[in-house]
Amino acid sequence: MQNQKTRRKHSGFSRLRIWFSTAWTVIDNSYGEDRLADFRDRLVGTMPNGEDLILAACDDNYFEKFALSLLSSMSTRLATHAIHLHLLRPSKETIAKAEAFRNSYANVRLSYTIDACEDAHKSNPNGIYYTAARFILAPLLLEAGVKRLFIIDVDSVINKSPWPIIDSMPEDTSVGFVFRPEKRRAWQKVLANAVLFESDAVSQLFAKRFARALLMNVSRPQEYYVDQIIPHYLIERSGQSTRSRIKSLPASLNSLDYAEDAAFWTAKGVDKHSEEFAAAQRAQIAPPMQIAG
């Protein structure tokens, strides 16, 4: 979803600004609330409620390359899954295809929202906002009554339902991330390719702080992505009672290596265009889905 290059790291000054704004969302629950209210007011689309929900985001390019195959892989499952797509600057053709899919498959409950990306700073590469937008939407979905929210990268296909795996997590789980404590850099210690939010008060507060910190940072010039460094800082600044309810996600929820027991197979970097991932897409899509524009 990115058509411009970014630096591969944050400078010391950039990290300090991100750390301060993230810490302030913990200190002051009104910080950035006006931006979140404006984001909510600009949303167009449908907000699901009352069920477990999978969330992904995409622009037109990623909708064609990945979202359609993700949706199609879900349509081949026996169980019914609910998925919400956050569409970034979508064309009329993309919206029409989303509507066509929603009306075609009974076992995939598709909803979507449209984001004009007005919170993105004009100097930033698109990807900086595009990777953050789904997490800005997350607290609004929780407020709408979603039971559990599992956020994934759109360049994925479903291999099996994630919910039984999530059921096996500790009962006091409110939030789930993929942690990499062995990494040295702050923006590498938490991955954003799979994130879980339960519907309890701890989760909703954390999700809203995450969204507000993102909005305060994507709206100013950035050197690199902020969707992973912000949760790292936010977890550090949260109280012990909150940190104790943030758990590591099981590895079987999401696999970059096409593990047989994984709920989702996801491609990263150059693997998005590899024959191996294309084969994984084909393996999970039968018969091929045809949606007219």
PDB file of C-alpha atoms in Angstrom:
ATOM      1  CA  MET A   1       0.000   0.000   0.000  1.00  0.00           C
ATOM      2  CA  GLN A   2       3.035   2.238  -0.212  1.00  0.00           C
ATOM      3  CA  ASN A   3       4.185   4.049  -3.332  1.00  0.00           C
ATOM      4  CA  GLN A   4       7.012   6.072  -1.813  1.00  0.00           C
ATOM      5  CA  LYS A   5      10.119   5.005   0.065  1.00  0.00           C
ATOM      6  CA  THR A   6      10.653   5.750   3.738  1.00  0.00           C
ATOM      7  CA  ARG A   7      13.778   5.718   5.815  1.00  0.00           C
ATOM      8  CA  ARG A   8      14.331   2.352   7.468  1.00  0.00           C
ATOM      9  CA  LYS A   9      14.486   3.816  10.965  1.00  0.00           C
ATOM     10  CA  HIS A  10      13.426   6.639  13.256  1.00  0.00           C
ATOM     11  CA  SER A  11      15.963   9.268  14.262  1.00  0.00           C
ATOM     12  CA  GLY A  12      16.550  10.005  17.940  1.00  0.00           C
ATOM     13  CA  PHE A  13      14.489  13.198  17.695  1.00  0.00           C
ATOM     14  CA  SER A  14      11.648  11.340  15.965  1.00  0.00           C
ATOM     15  CA  ARG A  15      11.610   8.661  18.662  1.00  0.00           C
ATOM     16  CA  LEU A  16      11.506  11.326  21.373  1.00  0.00           C
ATOM     17  CA  ARG A  17       8.505  13.056  19.790  1.00  0.00           C
ATOM     18  CA  ILE A  18       6.660   9.745  19.365  1.00  0.00           C
ATOM     19  CA  TRP A  19       7.476   8.678  22.928  1.00  0.00           C
ATOM     20  CA  PHE A  20       6.252  11.979  24.397  1.00  0.00           C
ATOM     21  CA  SER A  21       2.967  12.034  22.480  1.00  0.00           C
ATOM     22  CA  THR A  22       2.293   8.378  23.310  1.00  0.00           C
ATOM     23  CA  ALA A  23       3.056   8.888  27.001  1.00  0.00           C
ATOM     24  CA  TRP A  24       0.721  11.897  27.060  1.00  0.00           C
ATOM     25  CA  THR A  25      -2.222   9.776  25.889  1.00  0.00           C
ATOM     26  CA  VAL A  26      -1.803   7.787  29.134  1.00  0.00           C
ATOM     27  CA  ILE A  27      -1.540  10.912  31.282  1.00  0.00           C
ATOM     28  CA  ASP A  28      -4.384  12.851  29.635  1.00  0.00           C
ATOM     29  CA  ASN A  29      -7.350  10.952  28.213  1.00  0.00           C
ATOM     30  CA  SER A  30      -8.470  14.059  26.321  1.00  0.00           C
ATOM     31  CA  TYR A  31      -5.217  14.329  24.366  1.00  0.00           C
ATOM     32  CA  GLY A  32      -6.017  13.657  20.697  1.00  0.00           C
ATOM     33  CA  GLU A  33      -9.696  13.015  21.437  1.00  0.00           C
ATOM     34  CA  ASP A  34     -10.741  15.811  19.083  1.00  0.00           C
ATOM     35  CA  ARG A  35      -8.836  14.160  16.226  1.00  0.00           C
ATOM     36  CA  LEU A  36     -10.496  10.822  16.953  1.00  0.00           C
ATOM     37  CA  ALA A  37     -13.916  12.518  16.996  1.00  0.00           C
ATOM     38  CA  ASP A  38     -13.166  14.124  13.614  1.00  0.00           C
ATOM     39  CA  PHE A  39     -12.025  10.753  12.243  1.00  0.00           C
ATOM     40  CA  ARG A  40     -15.301   9.201  13.425  1.00  0.00           C
ATOM     41  CA  ASP A  41     -17.374  11.969  11.861  1.00  0.00           C
ATOM     42  CA  ARG A  42     -15.704  11.538   8.464  1.00  0.00           C
ATOM     43  CA  LEU A  43     -16.212   7.769   8.261  1.00  0.00           C
ATOM     44  CA  VAL A  44     -18.570   6.434   5.632  1.00  0.00           C
ATOM     45  CA  GLY A  45     -19.848   2.864   5.643  1.00  0.00           C
ATOM     46  CA  THR A  46     -21.278   0.288   8.023  1.00  0.00           C
ATOM     47  CA  MET A  47     -20.181  -0.541  11.558  1.00  0.00           C
ATOM     48  CA  PRO A  48     -20.752  -4.184  12.569  1.00  0.00           C
ATOM     49  CA  ASN A  49     -21.649  -5.189  16.097  1.00  0.00           C
ATOM     50  CA  GLY A  50     -22.316  -8.108  18.380  1.00  0.00           C
ATOM     51  CA  GLU A  51     -19.917 -10.665  16.881  1.00  0.00           C
ATOM     52  CA  ASP A  52     -16.284 -11.686  16.629  1.00  0.00           C
ATOM     53  CA  LEU A  53     -14.695  -9.672  13.849  1.00  0.00           C
ATOM     54  CA  ILE A  54     -11.588  -9.815  11.658  1.00  0.00           C
ATOM     55  CA  LEU A  55     -10.289  -6.420  10.527  1.00  0.00           C
ATOM     56  CA  ALA A  56      -7.956  -5.512   7.674  1.00  0.00           C
ATOM     57  CA  ALA A  57      -7.260  -2.356   5.669  1.00  0.00           C
ATOM     58  CA  CYS A  58      -6.318  -1.761   2.058  1.00  0.00           C
ATOM     59  CA  ASP A  59      -6.122   0.725  -0.785  1.00  0.00           C
ATOM     60  CA  ASP A  60      -7.267  -0.073  -4.335  1.00  0.00           C
ATOM     61  CA  ASN A  61      -4.008  -1.808  -5.211  1.00  0.00           C
ATOM     62  CA  TYR A  62      -4.026  -4.109  -2.186  1.00  0.00           C
ATOM     63  CA  PHE A  63      -7.751  -4.718  -2.554  1.00  0.00           C
ATOM     64  CA  GLU A  64      -7.124  -6.229  -5.997  1.00  0.00           C
ATOM     65  CA  LYS A  65      -3.932  -8.071  -5.113  1.00  0.00           C
ATOM     66  CA  PHE A  66      -4.819  -9.370  -1.668  1.00  0.00           C
ATOM     67  CA  ALA A  67      -8.226  -8.469  -0.215  1.00  0.00           C
ATOM     68  CA  LEU A  68     -10.188 -10.338  -2.870  1.00  0.00           C
ATOM     69  CA  SER A  69      -8.165 -13.506  -2.314  1.00  0.00           C
ATOM     70  CA  LEU A  70      -8.502 -13.126   1.482  1.00  0.00           C
ATOM     71  CA  LEU A  71     -12.275 -12.792   1.148  1.00  0.00           C
ATOM     72  CA  SER A  72     -12.417 -15.676  -1.295  1.00  0.00           C
ATOM     73  CA  SER A  73     -10.440 -17.934   1.035  1.00  0.00           C
ATOM     74  CA  MET A  74     -12.994 -17.169   3.763  1.00  0.00           C
ATOM     75  CA  SER A  75     -15.844 -18.043   1.416  1.00  0.00           C
ATOM     76  CA  THR A  76     -14.517 -21.622   1.134  1.00  0.00           C
ATOM     77  CA  ARG A  77     -14.692 -22.232   4.913  1.00  0.00           C
ATOM     78  CA  LEU A  78     -17.602 -24.175   6.363  1.00  0.00           C
ATOM     79  CA  ALA A  79     -17.883 -21.757   9.283  1.00  0.00           C
ATOM     80  CA  THR A  80     -19.193 -18.225   8.847  1.00  0.00           C
ATOM     81  CA  HIS A  81     -16.707 -15.416   9.445  1.00  0.00           C
ATOM     82  CA  ALA A  82     -17.287 -11.702   9.842  1.00  0.00           C
ATOM     83  CA  ILE A  83     -14.685  -9.401   8.315  1.00  0.00           C
ATOM     84  CA  HIS A  84     -14.468  -5.636   8.122  1.00  0.00           C
ATOM     85  CA  LEU A  85     -12.391  -3.911   5.443  1.00  0.00           C
ATOM     86  CA  HIS A  86     -11.205  -0.374   6.060  1.00  0.00           C
ATOM     87  CA  LEU A  87     -10.901   1.001   2.518  1.00  0.00           C
ATOM     88  CA  LEU A  88      -8.297   3.715   2.010  1.00  0.00           C
ATOM     89  CA  ARG A  89      -9.156   6.287  -0.664  1.00  0.00           C
ATOM     90  CA  PRO A  90     -11.175   3.645  -2.553  1.00  0.00           C
ATOM     91  CA  SER A  91     -12.307   4.078  -6.132  1.00  0.00           C
ATOM     92  CA  LYS A  92     -15.917   3.570  -7.148  1.00  0.00           C
ATOM     93  CA  GLU A  93     -14.839   0.263  -8.719  1.00  0.00           C
ATOM     94  CA  THR A  94     -13.407  -1.013  -5.426  1.00  0.00           C
ATOM     95  CA  ILE A  95     -16.565  -0.056  -3.548  1.00  0.00           C
ATOM     96  CA  ALA A  96     -18.678  -1.783  -6.193  1.00  0.00           C
ATOM     97  CA  LYS A  97     -16.633  -4.968  -5.893  1.00  0.00           C
ATOM     98  CA  ALA A  98     -16.916  -4.914  -2.102  1.00  0.00           C
ATOM     99  CA  GLU A  99     -20.687  -4.552  -2.436  1.00  0.00           C
ATOM    100  CA  ALA A 100     -20.812  -7.388  -4.981  1.00  0.00           C
ATOM    101  CA  PHE A 101     -18.905  -9.685  -2.652  1.00  0.00           C
ATOM    102  CA  ARG A 102     -21.104  -8.773   0.299  1.00  0.00           C
ATOM    103  CA  ASN A 103     -24.163  -9.800  -1.688  1.00  0.00           C
ATOM    104  CA  SER A 104     -22.662 -13.037  -3.022  1.00  0.00           C
ATOM    105  CA  TYR A 105     -21.471 -15.154  -0.068  1.00  0.00           C
ATOM    106  CA  ALA A 106     -23.689 -16.082   2.865  1.00  0.00           C
ATOM    107  CA  ASN A 107     -20.835 -17.429   5.009  1.00  0.00           C
ATOM    108  CA  VAL A 108     -18.749 -14.232   4.847  1.00  0.00           C
ATOM    109  CA  ARG A 109     -20.331 -11.250   6.577  1.00  0.00           C
ATOM    110  CA  LEU A 110     -18.473  -8.343   5.000  1.00  0.00           C
ATOM    111  CA  SER A 111     -18.746  -4.775   6.222  1.00  0.00           C
ATOM    112  CA  TYR A 112     -16.540  -1.858   5.256  1.00  0.00           C
ATOM    113  CA  THR A 113     -15.728   1.757   5.983  1.00  0.00           C
ATOM    114  CA  ILE A 114     -14.293   4.382   3.662  1.00  0.00           C
ATOM    115  CA  ASP A 115     -11.379   6.549   4.766  1.00  0.00           C
ATOM    116  CA  ALA A 116     -10.411   9.634   2.744  1.00  0.00           C
ATOM    117  CA  CYS A 117      -7.112   9.656   4.708  1.00  0.00           C
ATOM    118  CA  GLU A 118      -7.456  13.322   5.664  1.00  0.00           C
ATOM    119  CA  ASP A 119      -5.428  12.733   8.843  1.00  0.00           C
ATOM    120  CA  ALA A 120      -2.331  11.742   6.866  1.00  0.00           C
ATOM    121  CA  HIS A 121       0.365  14.391   6.622  1.00  0.00           C
ATOM    122  CA  LYS A 122       0.929  15.285   2.982  1.00  0.00           C
ATOM    123  CA  SER A 123       4.710  14.875   3.215  1.00  0.00           C
ATOM    124  CA  ASN A 124       4.524  11.287   4.477  1.00  0.00           C
ATOM    125  CA  PRO A 125       4.593   8.214   2.231  1.00  0.00           C
ATOM    126  CA  ASN A 126       1.119   6.685   2.002  1.00  0.00           C
ATOM    127  CA  GLY A 127       2.201   3.557   3.838  1.00  0.00           C
ATOM    128  CA  ILE A 128       2.766   5.390   7.115  1.00  0.00           C
ATOM    129  CA  TYR A 129      -0.918   6.235   7.357  1.00  0.00           C
ATOM    130  CA  TYR A 130      -2.175   3.120   5.580  1.00  0.00           C
ATOM    131  CA  THR A 131      -0.606   0.765   8.139  1.00  0.00           C
ATOM    132  CA  ALA A 132      -1.966   2.851  11.037  1.00  0.00           C
ATOM    133  CA  ALA A 133      -5.552   3.425   9.892  1.00  0.00           C
ATOM    134  CA  ARG A 134      -7.010   0.061  10.986  1.00  0.00           C
ATOM    135  CA  PHE A 135      -5.795   0.684  14.545  1.00  0.00           C
ATOM    136  CA  ILE A 136      -7.372   4.140  14.523  1.00  0.00           C
ATOM    137  CA  LEU A 137     -10.663   2.499  13.571  1.00  0.00           C
ATOM    138  CA  ALA A 138     -10.342  -0.275  16.180  1.00  0.00           C
ATOM    139  CA  PRO A 139     -11.756   1.548  19.263  1.00  0.00           C
ATOM    140  CA  LEU A 140     -14.758   2.694  17.227  1.00  0.00           C
ATOM    141  CA  LEU A 141     -15.526  -0.916  16.283  1.00  0.00           C
ATOM    142  CA  LEU A 142     -15.246  -1.923  19.933  1.00  0.00           C
ATOM    143  CA  GLU A 143     -17.584   0.903  20.899  1.00  0.00           C
ATOM    144  CA  ALA A 144     -20.055  -0.344  18.261  1.00  0.00           C
ATOM    145  CA  GLY A 145     -20.327  -3.640  20.146  1.00  0.00           C
ATOM    146  CA  VAL A 146     -17.824  -6.004  18.482  1.00  0.00           C
ATOM    147  CA  LYS A 147     -17.192  -8.954  20.814  1.00  0.00           C
ATOM    148  CA  ARG A 148     -13.588  -9.686  19.894  1.00  0.00           C
ATOM    149  CA  LEU A 149     -11.533  -7.873  17.276  1.00  0.00           C
ATOM    150  CA  PHE A 150      -8.664  -9.640  15.524  1.00  0.00           C
ATOM    151  CA  ILE A 151      -6.644  -7.345  13.274  1.00  0.00           C
ATOM    152  CA  ILE A 152      -4.521  -8.800  10.473  1.00  0.00           C
ATOM    153  CA  ASP A 153      -2.581  -7.701   7.415  1.00  0.00           C
ATOM    154  CA  VAL A 154      -4.700  -7.836   4.287  1.00  0.00           C
ATOM    155  CA  ASP A 155      -1.997  -9.752   2.413  1.00  0.00           C
ATOM    156  CA  SER A 156      -3.174 -12.953   4.061  1.00  0.00           C
ATOM    157  CA  VAL A 157      -5.348 -15.979   3.403  1.00  0.00           C
ATOM    158  CA  ILE A 158      -7.292 -17.935   5.982  1.00  0.00           C
ATOM    159  CA  ASN A 159      -6.216 -21.500   6.656  1.00  0.00           C
ATOM    160  CA  LYS A 160      -8.604 -22.159   9.569  1.00  0.00           C
ATOM    161  CA  SER A 161     -10.662 -20.203  12.057  1.00  0.00           C
ATOM    162  CA  PRO A 162      -8.614 -18.099  14.511  1.00  0.00           C
ATOM    163  CA  TRP A 163     -11.273 -18.082  17.214  1.00  0.00           C
ATOM    164  CA  PRO A 164     -10.618 -21.537  18.747  1.00  0.00           C
ATOM    165  CA  ILE A 165      -6.944 -20.560  19.062  1.00  0.00           C
ATOM    166  CA  ILE A 166      -7.917 -17.273  20.708  1.00  0.00           C
ATOM    167  CA  ASP A 167     -10.243 -19.218  23.046  1.00  0.00           C
ATOM    168  CA  SER A 168      -7.168 -21.053  24.363  1.00  0.00           C
ATOM    169  CA  MET A 169      -5.488 -17.843  25.560  1.00  0.00           C
ATOM    170  CA  PRO A 170      -5.460 -16.954  29.294  1.00  0.00           C
ATOM    171  CA  GLU A 171      -8.829 -15.814  30.621  1.00  0.00           C
ATOM    172  CA  ASP A 172      -7.426 -12.461  31.765  1.00  0.00           C
ATOM    173  CA  THR A 173      -6.331 -11.486  28.234  1.00  0.00           C
ATOM    174  CA  SER A 174      -7.533  -8.049  27.139  1.00  0.00           C
ATOM    175  CA  VAL A 175      -5.031  -7.263  24.385  1.00  0.00           C
ATOM    176  CA  GLY A 176      -2.741  -9.480  22.337  1.00  0.00           C
ATOM    177  CA  PHE A 177       0.387  -8.629  20.334  1.00  0.00           C
ATOM    178  CA  VAL A 178       3.278 -10.471  18.721  1.00  0.00           C
ATOM    179  CA  PHE A 179       6.334  -9.570  20.832  1.00  0.00           C
ATOM    180  CA  ARG A 180       9.986  -9.759  19.843  1.00  0.00           C
ATOM    181  CA  PRO A 181      11.889  -8.877  23.036  1.00  0.00           C
ATOM    182  CA  GLU A 182      15.178  -9.975  21.500  1.00  0.00           C
ATOM    183  CA  LYS A 183      15.119  -7.053  19.072  1.00  0.00           C
ATOM    184  CA  ARG A 184      17.138  -3.976  19.992  1.00  0.00           C
ATOM    185  CA  ARG A 185      15.175  -1.198  18.300  1.00  0.00           C
ATOM    186  CA  ALA A 186      11.931   0.106  19.762  1.00  0.00           C
ATOM    187  CA  TRP A 187      10.052  -0.164  16.448  1.00  0.00           C
ATOM    188  CA  GLN A 188      10.969  -3.845  16.088  1.00  0.00           C
ATOM    189  CA  LYS A 189       9.929  -5.145  19.501  1.00  0.00           C
ATOM    190  CA  VAL A 190       6.185  -5.341  18.739  1.00  0.00           C
ATOM    191  CA  LEU A 191       4.731  -6.540  15.444  1.00  0.00           C
ATOM    192  CA  ALA A 192       1.461  -5.177  14.066  1.00  0.00           C
ATOM    193  CA  ASN A 193       0.642  -8.016  11.659  1.00  0.00           C
ATOM    194  CA  ALA A 194      -1.680  -9.609  14.229  1.00  0.00           C
ATOM    195  CA  VAL A 195      -3.364  -7.756  17.116  1.00  0.00           C
ATOM    196  CA  LEU A 196      -6.222  -8.854  19.354  1.00  0.00           C
ATOM    197  CA  PHE A 197      -8.643  -6.644  21.277  1.00  0.00           C
ATOM    198  CA  GLU A 198     -11.221  -8.130  23.607  1.00  0.00           C
ATOM    199  CA  SER A 199     -14.325  -6.101  24.422  1.00  0.00           C
ATOM    200  CA  ASP A 200     -13.565  -5.304  28.073  1.00  0.00           C
ATOM    201  CA  ALA A 201     -12.793  -1.902  29.596  1.00  0.00           C
ATOM    202  CA  VAL A 202      -9.005  -2.423  29.628  1.00  0.00           C
ATOM    203  CA  SER A 203      -8.974  -3.295  25.943  1.00  0.00           C
ATOM    204  CA  GLN A 204     -11.195  -0.386  24.970  1.00  0.00           C
ATOM    205  CA  LEU A 205      -9.065   2.112  26.905  1.00  0.00           C
ATOM    206  CA  PHE A 206      -5.829   0.749  25.415  1.00  0.00           C
ATOM    207  CA  ALA A 207      -7.277   0.757  21.886  1.00  0.00           C
ATOM    208  CA  LYS A 208      -8.421   4.358  22.242  1.00  0.00           C
ATOM    209  CA  ARG A 209      -5.039   5.499  23.561  1.00  0.00           C
ATOM    210  CA  PHE A 210      -3.360   3.660  20.687  1.00  0.00           C
ATOM    211  CA  ALA A 211      -5.644   5.371  18.161  1.00  0.00           C
ATOM    212  CA  ARG A 212      -5.156   8.824  19.652  1.00  0.00           C
ATOM    213  CA  ALA A 213      -1.360   8.437  19.697  1.00  0.00           C
ATOM    214  CA  LEU A 214      -1.423   7.309  16.081  1.00  0.00           C
ATOM    215  CA  LEU A 215      -3.529  10.278  15.019  1.00  0.00           C
ATOM    216  CA  MET A 216      -1.181  12.724  16.742  1.00  0.00           C
ATOM    217  CA  ASN A 217       1.766  11.221  14.871  1.00  0.00           C
ATOM    218  CA  VAL A 218       0.491  10.431  11.372  1.00  0.00           C
ATOM    219  CA  SER A 219      -0.693  14.039  11.097  1.00  0.00           C
ATOM    220  CA  ARG A 220       2.892  15.353  11.241  1.00  0.00           C
ATOM    221  CA  PRO A 221       6.000  14.476   9.183  1.00  0.00           C
ATOM    222  CA  GLN A 222       7.395  11.022   9.932  1.00  0.00           C
ATOM    223  CA  GLU A 223      10.520   9.202   8.817  1.00  0.00           C
ATOM    224  CA  TYR A 224       9.179   5.690   9.280  1.00  0.00           C
ATOM    225  CA  TYR A 225       6.116   3.644  10.217  1.00  0.00           C
ATOM    226  CA  VAL A 226       4.566   4.347  13.621  1.00  0.00           C
ATOM    227  CA  ASP A 227       2.135   1.416  14.048  1.00  0.00           C
ATOM    228  CA  GLN A 228       4.729  -0.724  15.873  1.00  0.00           C
ATOM    229  CA  ILE A 229       6.786   1.772  17.851  1.00  0.00           C
ATOM    230  CA  ILE A 230       3.691   3.362  19.412  1.00  0.00           C
ATOM    231  CA  PRO A 231       2.286   0.173  21.014  1.00  0.00           C
ATOM    232  CA  HIS A 232       5.755  -0.586  22.374  1.00  0.00           C
ATOM    233  CA  TYR A 233       5.910   2.811  24.072  1.00  0.00           C
ATOM    234  CA  LEU A 234       2.265   2.617  25.117  1.00  0.00           C
ATOM    235  CA  ILE A 235       2.762  -0.734  26.841  1.00  0.00           C
ATOM    236  CA  GLU A 236       5.855   0.640  28.614  1.00  0.00           C
ATOM    237  CA  ARG A 237       3.894   3.629  29.930  1.00  0.00           C
ATOM    238  CA  SER A 238       0.768   1.677  30.956  1.00  0.00           C
ATOM    239  CA  GLY A 239       0.210   0.715  34.574  1.00  0.00           C
ATOM    240  CA  GLN A 240       0.924  -2.775  35.847  1.00  0.00           C
ATOM    241  CA  SER A 241      -2.771  -3.665  35.991  1.00  0.00           C
ATOM    242  CA  THR A 242      -3.029  -2.950  32.253  1.00  0.00           C
ATOM    243  CA  ARG A 243       0.287  -4.553  31.281  1.00  0.00           C
ATOM    244  CA  SER A 244      -0.703  -7.751  33.077  1.00  0.00           C
ATOM    245  CA  ARG A 245      -3.658  -8.130  30.701  1.00  0.00           C
ATOM    246  CA  ILE A 246      -1.588  -7.675  27.519  1.00  0.00           C
ATOM    247  CA  LYS A 247      -0.529 -11.116  26.339  1.00  0.00           C
ATOM    248  CA  SER A 248       1.617 -12.637  23.644  1.00  0.00           C
ATOM    249  CA  LEU A 249      -0.434 -14.101  20.792  1.00  0.00           C
ATOM    250  CA  PRO A 250      -0.027 -17.794  19.979  1.00  0.00           C
ATOM    251  CA  ALA A 251       2.288 -18.345  17.023  1.00  0.00           C
ATOM    252  CA  SER A 252      -0.395 -20.457  15.368  1.00  0.00           C
ATOM    253  CA  LEU A 253      -2.647 -17.436  14.819  1.00  0.00           C
ATOM    254  CA  ASN A 254      -0.517 -16.065  12.028  1.00  0.00           C
ATOM    255  CA  SER A 255       2.325 -17.633  10.067  1.00  0.00           C
ATOM    256  CA  LEU A 256       4.798 -16.119   7.639  1.00  0.00           C
ATOM    257  CA  ASP A 257       6.001 -19.626   6.745  1.00  0.00           C
ATOM    258  CA  TYR A 258       2.670 -21.230   5.765  1.00  0.00           C
ATOM    259  CA  ALA A 259       2.561 -23.507   8.818  1.00  0.00           C
ATOM    260  CA  GLU A 260      -0.148 -26.139   8.562  1.00  0.00           C
ATOM    261  CA  ASP A 261      -1.610 -25.342  11.995  1.00  0.00           C
ATOM    262  CA  ALA A 262      -1.776 -21.563  11.435  1.00  0.00           C
ATOM    263  CA  ALA A 263      -5.072 -19.709  11.189  1.00  0.00           C
ATOM    264  CA  PHE A 264      -3.697 -17.226   8.649  1.00  0.00           C
ATOM    265  CA  TRP A 265      -0.853 -17.326   6.167  1.00  0.00           C
ATOM    266  CA  THR A 266       0.632 -13.862   5.650  1.00  0.00           C
ATOM    267  CA  ALA A 267       3.253 -12.571   3.236  1.00  0.00           C
ATOM    268  CA  LYS A 268       5.766  -9.867   4.120  1.00  0.00           C
ATOM    269  CA  GLY A 269       8.097  -7.759   2.014  1.00  0.00           C
ATOM    270  CA  VAL A 270       9.197  -9.368  -1.233  1.00  0.00           C
ATOM    271  CA  ASP A 271       7.237 -12.517  -0.310  1.00  0.00           C
ATOM    272  CA  LYS A 272       4.042 -10.661  -1.265  1.00  0.00           C
ATOM    273  CA  HIS A 273       5.016 -11.154  -4.899  1.00  0.00           C
ATOM    274  CA  SER A 274       6.567 -14.599  -4.577  1.00  0.00           C
ATOM    275  CA  GLU A 275       5.326 -17.726  -6.277  1.00  0.00           C
ATOM    276  CA  GLU A 276       5.203 -19.394  -2.849  1.00  0.00           C
ATOM    277  CA  PHE A 277       2.589 -16.954  -1.576  1.00  0.00           C
ATOM    278  CA  ALA A 278       0.711 -17.072  -4.882  1.00  0.00           C
ATOM    279  CA  ALA A 279       0.563 -20.850  -4.467  1.00  0.00           C
ATOM    280  CA  ALA A 280      -0.697 -20.408  -0.900  1.00  0.00           C
ATOM    281  CA  GLN A 281      -3.409 -18.088  -2.201  1.00  0.00           C
ATOM    282  CA  ARG A 282      -4.445 -20.612  -4.849  1.00  0.00           C
ATOM    283  CA  ALA A 283      -4.465 -23.463  -2.327  1.00  0.00           C
ATOM    284  CA  GLN A 284      -6.996 -21.679  -0.128  1.00  0.00           C
ATOM    285  CA  ILE A 285      -9.261 -20.455  -2.909  1.00  0.00           C
ATOM    286  CA  ALA A 286     -11.451 -23.059  -4.579  1.00  0.00           C
ATOM    287  CA  PRO A 287     -13.161 -22.362  -6.853  1.00  0.00           C
ATOM    288  CA  PRO A 288     -11.579 -19.085  -8.053  1.00  0.00           C
ATOM    289  CA  MET A 289     -13.751 -16.086  -7.259  1.00  0.00           C
ATOM    290  CA  GLN A 290     -14.921 -13.870 -10.074  1.00  0.00           C
ATOM    291  CA  ILE A 291     -16.369 -10.478  -9.193  1.00  0.00           C
ATOM    292  CA  ALA A 292     -17.175  -8.163 -12.042  1.00  0.00           C
ATOM    293  CA  GLY A 293     -16.198  -4.529 -11.784  1.00  0.00           C
TER     294      GLY A 293
END
